Amino acid sequence: MPALVVLGLQWGDEGKGRIIHSFSRNSHYVARYQGGNNAGHTLVLGKGETLALHLVPSGIVYPKVQCLIGNGVVVDIRSLKEELETLSARGIKYKNRLWVSGLSHVILPYHIRMDKYLESQKGKIGTTQRGIGPAYKDKVARVGVRVLDYLEGKTFEELVAHNMREKLAPILEPAAYRSLEKEIIADARHLRTFLTPLVADVSKILHEALQHRKRVILESAQGSFLDVDFGTYPYVTSSNPTASFAPCGVGLGPRSVDQVLGVAKLFTTRVGEGPFPTECNDAWGSQVREKGGEYGATTGRPRRIGFLDLTMLKKSVRINGVDRLALTKLDTLSGMGPFKVCVGYRWQGKTLTEFPDERAALQQAEPIYKNFSGFSEDVSRVTQYKDLPASAKKLIELTCEFSGAPAAMVSVGRQAGNQIILDKKFVKDWL
Ligand code: IMP
């Protein structure tokens, strides 16, 4: 059976969680391949009940699904424990079905301190302040602490002493520094008991699963334009949400991925600092934010709102090798009046048909828009494409044509069933 990558094509918060949640009912394994607890997926479980996940893969609500955290993820052990305790309290069991790669790197309190410190300085990124950047920085600088290192008491303590001396001595008073070091060591002694039974060879588990033709979902966090290589650098996260990194982030080879499903909202949102050429700081933006509940699932920050940017989607489709699109939140646009869709840019006398990478272009380029009259019909109960308002159909058609990928589905409401399936063949293994 196939391995399917599900990822976001914009700046995150595209609604990946709901898609993975509904696809994981028929999957055997769901594995996260990058990011950490900076992510926030809100699942709607029915009867208005919601569940916010940060690090745990979205398959966790189905008892038969095995959930894996791959080597590409950075893990805050204390926060993982809290998330699992919350799940347990809601009757969701994780023992013998949630596994963490020994090769994942660990986020420690000094990473969080450093993230907060950097965010208090000039040139902040608007991070989630979960220690993500500093943890990935240590990984690449070869001074990081892997889960396996965390479990080896002496190695761990030596690494902590070395790293803290390097990073925190300049920004913390000696007493605060010593007490933090003590706290980290004491915490680890206690958290090892929790962590040890969860550690597994994720690569081997998934390799065997695919050999036995099991259905595997590789779950991304954040979005393609937050990718450290392809995003709006430096206003990006410190990992690679793009699809090619999915097999690498769980220890599989490149040929293990059969399908790539790209999730995109039919408008655009972004959290934190950074360029956003189609941003709408006006009444339309505020109305969309309120109607769509566009507030960060992890930090509660109001999301910045803007028009759909098809040049972004076109690039995302290319860099991710997207086979099909899952378009989300069509219902949010209903009753919002006319809206626009960006189909190019004007910059330095030239017309750009691709989303630019230059810092100057991202600040100065002027979007070229196509106008839509909008629609006011309630689309949340529509199950057939033919029953959508003409303007909504036009929007979907233009999105597919411009981006170069057909849509497999369109979501029209919060509940898992509020969706229109456009490509039954593509989704048949999963829904
Ligand atoms: P970091 O990942 O916490 O370092 O934050 C870097 C940037 O990525 C900031 O702009 C964050 O707001 C953004 N970011 C991180 N995680 C998410 C997410 O799950 N959804 C949307 N934006 C995110």
Coordinates of C-alpha atoms and ligand atoms in Angstrom, one line a residue:
M1 CA 0.0 0.0 0.0
P2 CA 1.1 3.6 -0.5
A3 CA 2.9 6.0 1.7
L4 CA 1.0 9.3 1.4
V5 CA 2.6 12.6 2.3
V6 CA 0.1 15.2 3.6
L7 CA 1.5 18.7 3.8
G8 CA 0.6 22.4 3.8
L9 CA 1.3 24.5 0.8
Q10 CA 1.1 28.0 2.4
W11 CA 2.4 29.3 5.8
G12 CA 0.8 26.5 7.9
D13 CA -2.6 26.2 9.4
E14 CA -4.1 25.1 6.1
G15 CA -6.3 22.4 7.8
K16 CA -3.9 19.5 7.5
G17 CA -5.1 18.1 10.8
R18 CA -8.7 17.5 9.7
I19 CA -7.6 15.8 6.5
I20 CA -5.1 13.5 8.2
H21 CA -7.7 12.9 10.9
S22 CA -10.2 11.7 8.3
F23 CA -7.7 9.8 6.2
S24 CA -6.1 8.1 9.3
R25 CA -9.3 6.1 10.0
N26 CA -8.3 3.8 7.2
S27 CA -4.5 4.0 7.7
H28 CA -2.2 1.8 9.7
Y29 CA 0.5 4.2 10.6
V30 CA 0.7 8.0 10.9
A31 CA 4.2 9.5 11.3
R32 CA 5.3 13.1 11.9
Y33 CA 8.5 13.9 10.0
Q34 CA 9.6 17.4 11.1
G35 CA 8.8 20.3 13.4
G36 CA 7.9 20.0 17.0
N37 CA 5.3 21.3 19.4
N38 CA 5.3 24.6 17.5
A39 CA 2.5 22.9 15.5
G40 CA -1.1 22.9 16.4
H41 CA -3.7 20.8 14.8
T42 CA -7.3 21.2 16.0
L43 CA -9.4 18.1 15.3
V44 CA -13.1 18.3 15.4
L45 CA -14.3 14.9 16.9
G46 CA -18.0 15.3 16.5
K47 CA -20.7 16.9 18.6
G48 CA -18.6 20.1 18.6
E49 CA -15.9 18.4 20.7
T50 CA -12.4 19.5 19.7
L51 CA -8.9 18.2 20.4
A52 CA -5.7 20.2 20.0
L53 CA -2.6 18.2 19.1
H54 CA 0.9 19.7 19.0
L55 CA 3.4 16.9 18.7
V56 CA 1.3 13.7 18.7
P57 CA 0.4 12.6 15.1
S58 CA -3.2 13.2 14.1
G59 CA -4.0 9.4 13.9
I60 CA -4.0 9.0 17.7
V61 CA -7.8 9.2 18.0
Y62 CA -8.2 5.9 16.1
P63 CA -7.1 3.1 18.5
K64 CA -5.8 0.8 15.8
V65 CA -3.5 3.4 14.2
Q66 CA 0.2 3.3 15.2
C67 CA 1.6 6.8 15.6
L68 CA 5.3 7.6 15.1
I69 CA 7.5 10.6 15.8
G70 CA 10.4 10.5 13.3
N71 CA 14.0 11.4 13.5
G72 CA 13.3 14.8 11.7
V73 CA 11.1 16.0 14.6
V74 CA 12.4 17.9 17.7
V75 CA 10.8 16.6 20.9
D76 CA 10.1 18.5 24.1
I77 CA 9.8 15.5 26.4
R78 CA 8.0 17.4 29.2
S79 CA 5.5 18.8 26.7
L80 CA 5.0 15.4 25.1
K81 CA 4.2 13.9 28.5
E82 CA 1.7 16.6 29.2
E83 CA 0.0 16.1 25.8
L84 CA -0.2 12.4 26.3
E85 CA -1.6 12.9 29.8
T86 CA -4.3 15.1 28.3
L87 CA -5.1 12.4 25.8
S88 CA -5.3 9.7 28.5
A89 CA -7.7 11.9 30.5
R90 CA -9.9 11.9 27.4
G91 CA -9.8 8.2 27.1
I92 CA -7.3 8.0 24.3
K93 CA -4.7 5.3 25.0
Y94 CA -1.2 5.8 23.7
K95 CA 0.7 2.9 25.3
N96 CA 2.1 0.4 22.6
R97 CA 1.0 2.7 19.8
L98 CA 2.9 5.9 20.1
W99 CA 6.6 5.6 19.3
V100 CA 9.5 8.1 19.3
S101 CA 12.6 7.7 17.2
G102 CA 15.8 7.5 19.3
L103 CA 17.4 9.7 16.6
S104 CA 15.0 12.6 17.2
H105 CA 16.6 15.6 18.9
V106 CA 15.4 16.9 22.2
I107 CA 14.2 20.4 23.0
L108 CA 15.6 21.4 26.4
P109 CA 14.6 24.3 28.7
Y110 CA 17.8 26.2 27.5
H111 CA 16.5 26.1 23.9
I112 CA 13.3 27.7 25.1
R113 CA 15.2 30.3 27.1
M114 CA 17.3 31.1 24.0
D115 CA 14.3 31.3 21.7
K116 CA 12.6 33.8 24.1
Y117 CA 15.8 35.8 24.4
L118 CA 16.3 36.0 20.6
E119 CA 12.7 37.0 20.2
S120 CA 13.2 39.9 22.6
Q121 CA 15.9 41.3 20.4
K122 CA 15.8 43.3 17.2
G123 CA 15.0 41.3 14.1
K124 CA 12.6 38.8 15.7
I125 CA 10.9 36.2 13.6
G126 CA 7.7 35.9 15.6
T127 CA 8.4 32.3 16.6
T128 CA 6.2 30.2 18.8
Q129 CA 8.9 30.4 21.5
R130 CA 8.9 26.6 21.9
G131 CA 12.7 26.4 21.4
I132 CA 12.4 25.0 17.9
G133 CA 15.1 27.1 16.2
P134 CA 17.7 26.7 18.9
A135 CA 17.2 22.9 19.0
Y136 CA 17.6 22.5 15.3
K137 CA 20.6 24.8 15.4
D138 CA 22.3 22.5 17.9
K139 CA 21.5 19.5 15.8
V140 CA 23.2 21.0 12.7
A141 CA 26.1 22.3 14.8
R142 CA 26.6 18.7 16.1
V143 CA 26.1 19.5 19.7
G144 CA 22.5 18.4 20.0
V145 CA 21.0 15.9 22.4
R146 CA 19.2 13.0 20.7
V147 CA 16.5 10.9 22.4
L148 CA 19.1 8.1 22.7
D149 CA 21.6 10.6 24.4
Y150 CA 18.9 11.8 26.7
L151 CA 18.5 8.2 28.0
E152 CA 22.2 7.8 28.7
G153 CA 22.6 9.7 32.0
K154 CA 26.3 10.6 31.9
T155 CA 26.4 11.5 28.2
F156 CA 23.4 13.7 28.7
E157 CA 24.7 15.5 31.7
E158 CA 28.0 16.2 29.9
L159 CA 26.2 17.6 26.9
V160 CA 24.0 19.8 29.0
A161 CA 26.9 21.2 30.9
H162 CA 28.8 22.0 27.7
N163 CA 25.8 23.5 25.8
M164 CA 24.7 25.6 28.8
R165 CA 28.1 27.0 29.2
E166 CA 28.2 28.0 25.6
K167 CA 24.7 29.4 25.3
L168 CA 23.5 30.7 28.6
A169 CA 26.5 32.0 30.4
P170 CA 26.3 35.3 28.4
I171 CA 22.6 35.9 29.1
L172 CA 21.9 34.4 32.6
E173 CA 23.1 35.4 36.0
P174 CA 25.3 32.6 37.5
A175 CA 22.7 31.6 40.1
A176 CA 19.9 31.3 37.6
Y177 CA 22.2 29.4 35.3
R178 CA 23.1 26.8 38.0
S179 CA 19.5 26.4 39.1
L180 CA 18.4 25.8 35.5
E181 CA 21.1 23.2 35.0
K182 CA 20.0 21.4 38.2
E183 CA 16.4 21.5 37.1
I184 CA 17.2 20.0 33.6
I185 CA 19.2 17.2 35.1
A186 CA 16.6 16.4 37.8
D187 CA 13.8 16.6 35.2
A188 CA 15.6 14.2 32.9
R189 CA 16.0 11.6 35.7
H190 CA 12.3 11.7 36.2
L191 CA 11.2 11.9 32.5
R192 CA 13.5 8.9 31.5
T193 CA 11.0 6.5 33.1
F194 CA 8.2 8.0 30.9
L195 CA 10.3 8.1 27.7
T196 CA 12.1 4.8 27.7
P197 CA 9.1 2.6 26.7
L198 CA 8.2 4.9 23.9
V199 CA 11.5 4.8 22.1
A200 CA 11.7 2.7 18.9
D201 CA 13.4 2.3 15.6
V202 CA 10.8 4.3 13.6
S203 CA 12.7 3.7 10.3
K204 CA 12.5 0.0 10.7
I205 CA 8.9 0.0 11.8
L206 CA 7.9 1.9 8.7
H207 CA 10.1 0.0 6.3
E208 CA 8.5 -3.3 7.5
A209 CA 5.0 -1.7 7.4
L210 CA 5.5 -0.8 3.7
Q211 CA 6.9 -4.2 2.9
H212 CA 3.7 -5.6 4.4
R213 CA 1.7 -3.2 2.2
K214 CA 0.3 -1.2 5.1
R215 CA -1.1 2.2 4.6
V216 CA 1.2 4.9 5.9
I217 CA 0.6 8.7 6.2
L218 CA 3.6 11.0 6.6
E219 CA 2.3 14.0 8.4
S220 CA 3.8 17.5 8.0
A221 CA 3.6 20.4 10.4
Q222 CA 3.8 24.1 9.4
G223 CA 3.8 24.8 5.6
S224 CA 5.9 25.0 2.5
F225 CA 6.6 28.7 2.8
L226 CA 7.9 28.2 6.3
D227 CA 10.4 25.7 5.0
V228 CA 14.0 26.7 5.8
D229 CA 15.1 26.2 2.2
F230 CA 12.1 27.2 0.2
G231 CA 10.1 29.6 2.5
T232 CA 10.2 33.3 3.0
Y233 CA 13.7 33.2 4.6
P234 CA 14.6 34.2 7.2
Y235 CA 10.9 34.3 8.4
V236 CA 10.6 30.6 8.4
T237 CA 10.8 27.7 10.8
S238 CA 14.0 25.7 11.2
S239 CA 13.0 22.5 9.5
N240 CA 11.8 21.3 6.1
P241 CA 8.0 20.7 5.9
T242 CA 8.3 20.1 2.1
A243 CA 7.5 16.7 0.8
S244 CA 10.9 15.5 -0.3
F245 CA 12.1 15.7 3.4
A246 CA 9.2 13.5 4.5
P247 CA 10.9 10.1 3.9
C248 CA 14.2 11.5 5.3
G249 CA 12.5 12.6 8.5
V250 CA 11.3 9.1 9.2
G251 CA 14.2 7.1 7.9
L252 CA 12.8 5.9 4.5
G253 CA 14.2 6.1 1.0
P254 CA 12.8 8.5 -1.6
R255 CA 10.9 5.8 -3.5
S256 CA 8.8 5.0 -0.5
V257 CA 6.4 7.9 -1.2
D258 CA 3.6 7.1 -3.7
Q259 CA 1.3 10.1 -3.3
V260 CA 1.6 13.7 -2.2
L261 CA -1.5 15.6 -1.1
G262 CA -1.1 19.3 -0.7
V263 CA -3.5 21.1 1.6
A264 CA -4.3 24.8 0.8
K265 CA -6.8 27.2 2.3
L266 CA -8.8 29.2 -0.3
F267 CA -7.5 32.4 1.3
T268 CA -4.1 32.9 3.0
T269 CA -3.1 33.2 6.6
R270 CA 0.2 33.6 8.3
V271 CA 1.3 33.9 12.0
G272 CA 4.4 35.8 13.1
E273 CA 6.6 38.2 11.3
G274 CA 7.6 38.2 7.6
P275 CA 6.4 39.3 4.2
F276 CA 2.8 38.7 3.2
P277 CA 2.2 40.5 -0.1
T278 CA -1.6 39.7 -0.3
E279 CA -2.3 40.6 3.3
C280 CA -5.6 42.4 4.0
N281 CA -5.4 44.7 7.0
D282 CA -9.0 45.8 6.5
A283 CA -12.6 44.9 7.4
W284 CA -12.5 41.9 5.0
G285 CA -9.5 40.5 6.8
S286 CA -11.1 40.9 10.2
Q287 CA -14.3 39.3 9.1
V288 CA -12.6 36.3 7.6
R289 CA -10.5 36.0 10.8
E290 CA -13.6 35.9 13.0
K291 CA -15.7 33.7 10.7
G292 CA -12.9 31.3 10.1
G293 CA -11.7 31.2 13.8
E294 CA -8.2 32.2 12.6
Y295 CA -6.3 32.2 15.8
G296 CA -3.2 30.1 16.4
A297 CA -3.9 26.7 17.9
T298 CA -0.6 26.8 19.8
T299 CA -0.1 30.4 20.8
G300 CA -3.6 31.8 20.4
R301 CA -2.2 34.7 18.3
P302 CA -4.6 36.2 15.8
R303 CA -3.5 35.0 12.3
R304 CA -2.8 37.6 9.6
I305 CA -5.3 37.3 6.8
G306 CA -4.9 37.8 3.1
F307 CA -6.2 36.9 -0.4
L308 CA -5.4 33.5 -1.9
D309 CA -2.0 33.7 -3.7
L310 CA -1.9 31.3 -6.7
T311 CA 1.7 32.1 -7.4
M312 CA 2.5 30.5 -4.0
L313 CA 0.4 27.4 -4.8
K314 CA 2.0 27.0 -8.2
K315 CA 5.5 27.0 -6.6
S316 CA 4.4 24.7 -3.8
V317 CA 2.9 22.2 -6.3
R318 CA 6.3 22.2 -8.1
I319 CA 8.7 21.9 -5.1
N320 CA 6.6 19.3 -3.4
G321 CA 5.6 17.2 -6.4
V322 CA 1.9 17.6 -5.4
D323 CA -0.3 15.0 -7.0
R324 CA -3.6 16.4 -5.7
L325 CA -4.9 19.4 -3.8
A326 CA -7.1 19.4 -0.7
L327 CA -8.7 22.8 -0.7
T328 CA -10.0 24.0 2.6
K329 CA -12.4 26.6 4.2
L330 CA -14.5 27.4 1.2
D331 CA -17.3 28.0 3.7
T332 CA -15.4 30.8 5.3
L333 CA -15.6 32.8 2.1
S334 CA -19.4 32.6 1.9
G335 CA -21.1 35.9 2.7
M336 CA -17.7 37.8 2.7
G337 CA -18.6 39.7 -0.4
P338 CA -16.2 40.2 -3.4
F339 CA -12.6 38.9 -2.9
K340 CA -9.5 38.7 -5.0
V341 CA -7.0 36.1 -6.0
C342 CA -3.3 36.9 -6.8
V343 CA -2.2 35.6 -10.2
G344 CA 1.2 37.4 -10.5
Y345 CA 3.3 40.3 -9.4
R346 CA 4.7 43.5 -10.8
W347 CA 8.3 44.3 -9.7
Q348 CA 10.9 46.6 -11.2
G349 CA 8.9 47.0 -14.4
K350 CA 8.6 43.2 -14.9
T351 CA 5.6 40.8 -14.5
L352 CA 6.3 37.8 -12.3
T353 CA 4.2 34.7 -12.6
E354 CA 6.0 33.0 -9.8
F355 CA 6.1 33.9 -6.1
P356 CA 9.5 35.7 -5.7
D357 CA 12.4 34.7 -3.4
E358 CA 14.3 38.0 -3.2
R359 CA 13.8 39.9 0.0
A360 CA 13.3 43.2 -1.8
A361 CA 10.7 41.7 -4.2
L362 CA 8.8 40.3 -1.3
Q363 CA 8.6 43.8 0.2
Q364 CA 8.0 45.8 -3.0
A365 CA 6.3 43.6 -5.5
E366 CA 2.7 44.5 -6.2
P367 CA 0.2 41.7 -6.6
I368 CA -1.8 41.4 -9.8
Y369 CA -5.3 40.3 -8.8
K370 CA -8.2 38.6 -10.5
N371 CA -11.5 39.8 -8.9
F372 CA -14.3 37.4 -7.8
S373 CA -17.8 38.6 -7.1
G374 CA -18.1 36.2 -4.1
F375 CA -21.1 34.1 -3.0
S376 CA -23.5 34.2 -0.1
E377 CA -25.0 30.7 -0.2
D378 CA -24.3 28.4 2.8
V379 CA -22.1 25.8 1.3
S380 CA -21.5 23.8 4.4
R381 CA -24.1 21.1 3.5
V382 CA -23.1 20.8 -0.1
T383 CA -21.7 17.3 -0.9
Q384 CA -21.7 17.5 -4.7
Y385 CA -19.5 19.8 -6.7
K386 CA -22.3 20.6 -9.1
D387 CA -24.3 22.2 -6.3
L388 CA -21.7 24.8 -5.5
P389 CA -22.4 28.5 -6.4
A390 CA -20.8 29.5 -9.8
S391 CA -18.3 31.9 -8.2
A392 CA -17.0 29.1 -5.9
K393 CA -16.7 26.7 -8.8
K394 CA -14.8 29.3 -10.8
L395 CA -12.4 29.8 -7.8
I396 CA -11.7 26.1 -7.5
E397 CA -11.2 25.7 -11.3
L398 CA -8.8 28.7 -11.4
T399 CA -6.9 27.3 -8.4
C400 CA -6.3 23.9 -10.0
E401 CA -5.5 25.3 -13.5
F402 CA -3.1 27.9 -12.2
S403 CA -1.3 25.8 -9.7
G404 CA -1.0 22.8 -12.0
A405 CA -2.6 20.2 -9.7
P406 CA -6.2 18.8 -9.7
A407 CA -8.2 18.9 -6.5
A408 CA -9.1 15.7 -4.8
M409 CA -11.4 17.3 -2.2
V410 CA -12.8 20.6 -0.9
S411 CA -13.7 21.2 2.7
V412 CA -16.9 23.2 3.4
G413 CA -17.3 23.0 7.2
R414 CA -15.7 22.1 10.5
Q415 CA -16.9 18.5 10.8
A416 CA -15.0 15.7 9.2
G417 CA -17.9 15.0 6.8
N418 CA -18.2 18.5 5.6
Q419 CA -16.3 17.9 2.4
I420 CA -16.8 17.5 -1.4
I421 CA -14.9 14.7 -3.0
L422 CA -13.8 15.5 -6.5
D423 CA -11.4 12.6 -7.1
K424 CA -12.9 9.4 -5.7
K425 CA -10.1 7.2 -7.1
F426 CA -7.4 9.2 -5.3
V427 CA -9.0 9.1 -1.9
K428 CA -10.5 5.5 -2.1
D429 CA -7.7 3.9 0.0
W430 CA -8.1 6.4 2.8
L431 CA -11.8 7.4 3.1
Ligands
IMP1 P1 9.1 28.5 15.2 O1 8.8 27.4 14.3 O2 8.5 28.5 16.5 O3 10.6 28.8 15.2 O4 8.5 29.8 14.4 C1 9.0 30.3 13.1 C2 7.9 30.8 12.3 O5 7.0 29.7 12.0 C3 7.0 31.8 13.0 O6 6.5 32.7 12.1 C4 5.8 31.0 13.5 O7 4.6 31.7 13.7 C5 5.7 30.0 12.4 N1 5.0 28.7 12.8 C6 5.6 27.7 13.5 N2 4.8 26.7 13.6 C7 3.6 27.0 13.0 C8 2.4 26.4 12.7 O8 2.2 25.2 13.1 N3 1.5 27.1 12.0 C9 1.7 28.3 11.5 N4 2.9 29.0 11.7 C10 3.8 28.3 12.4

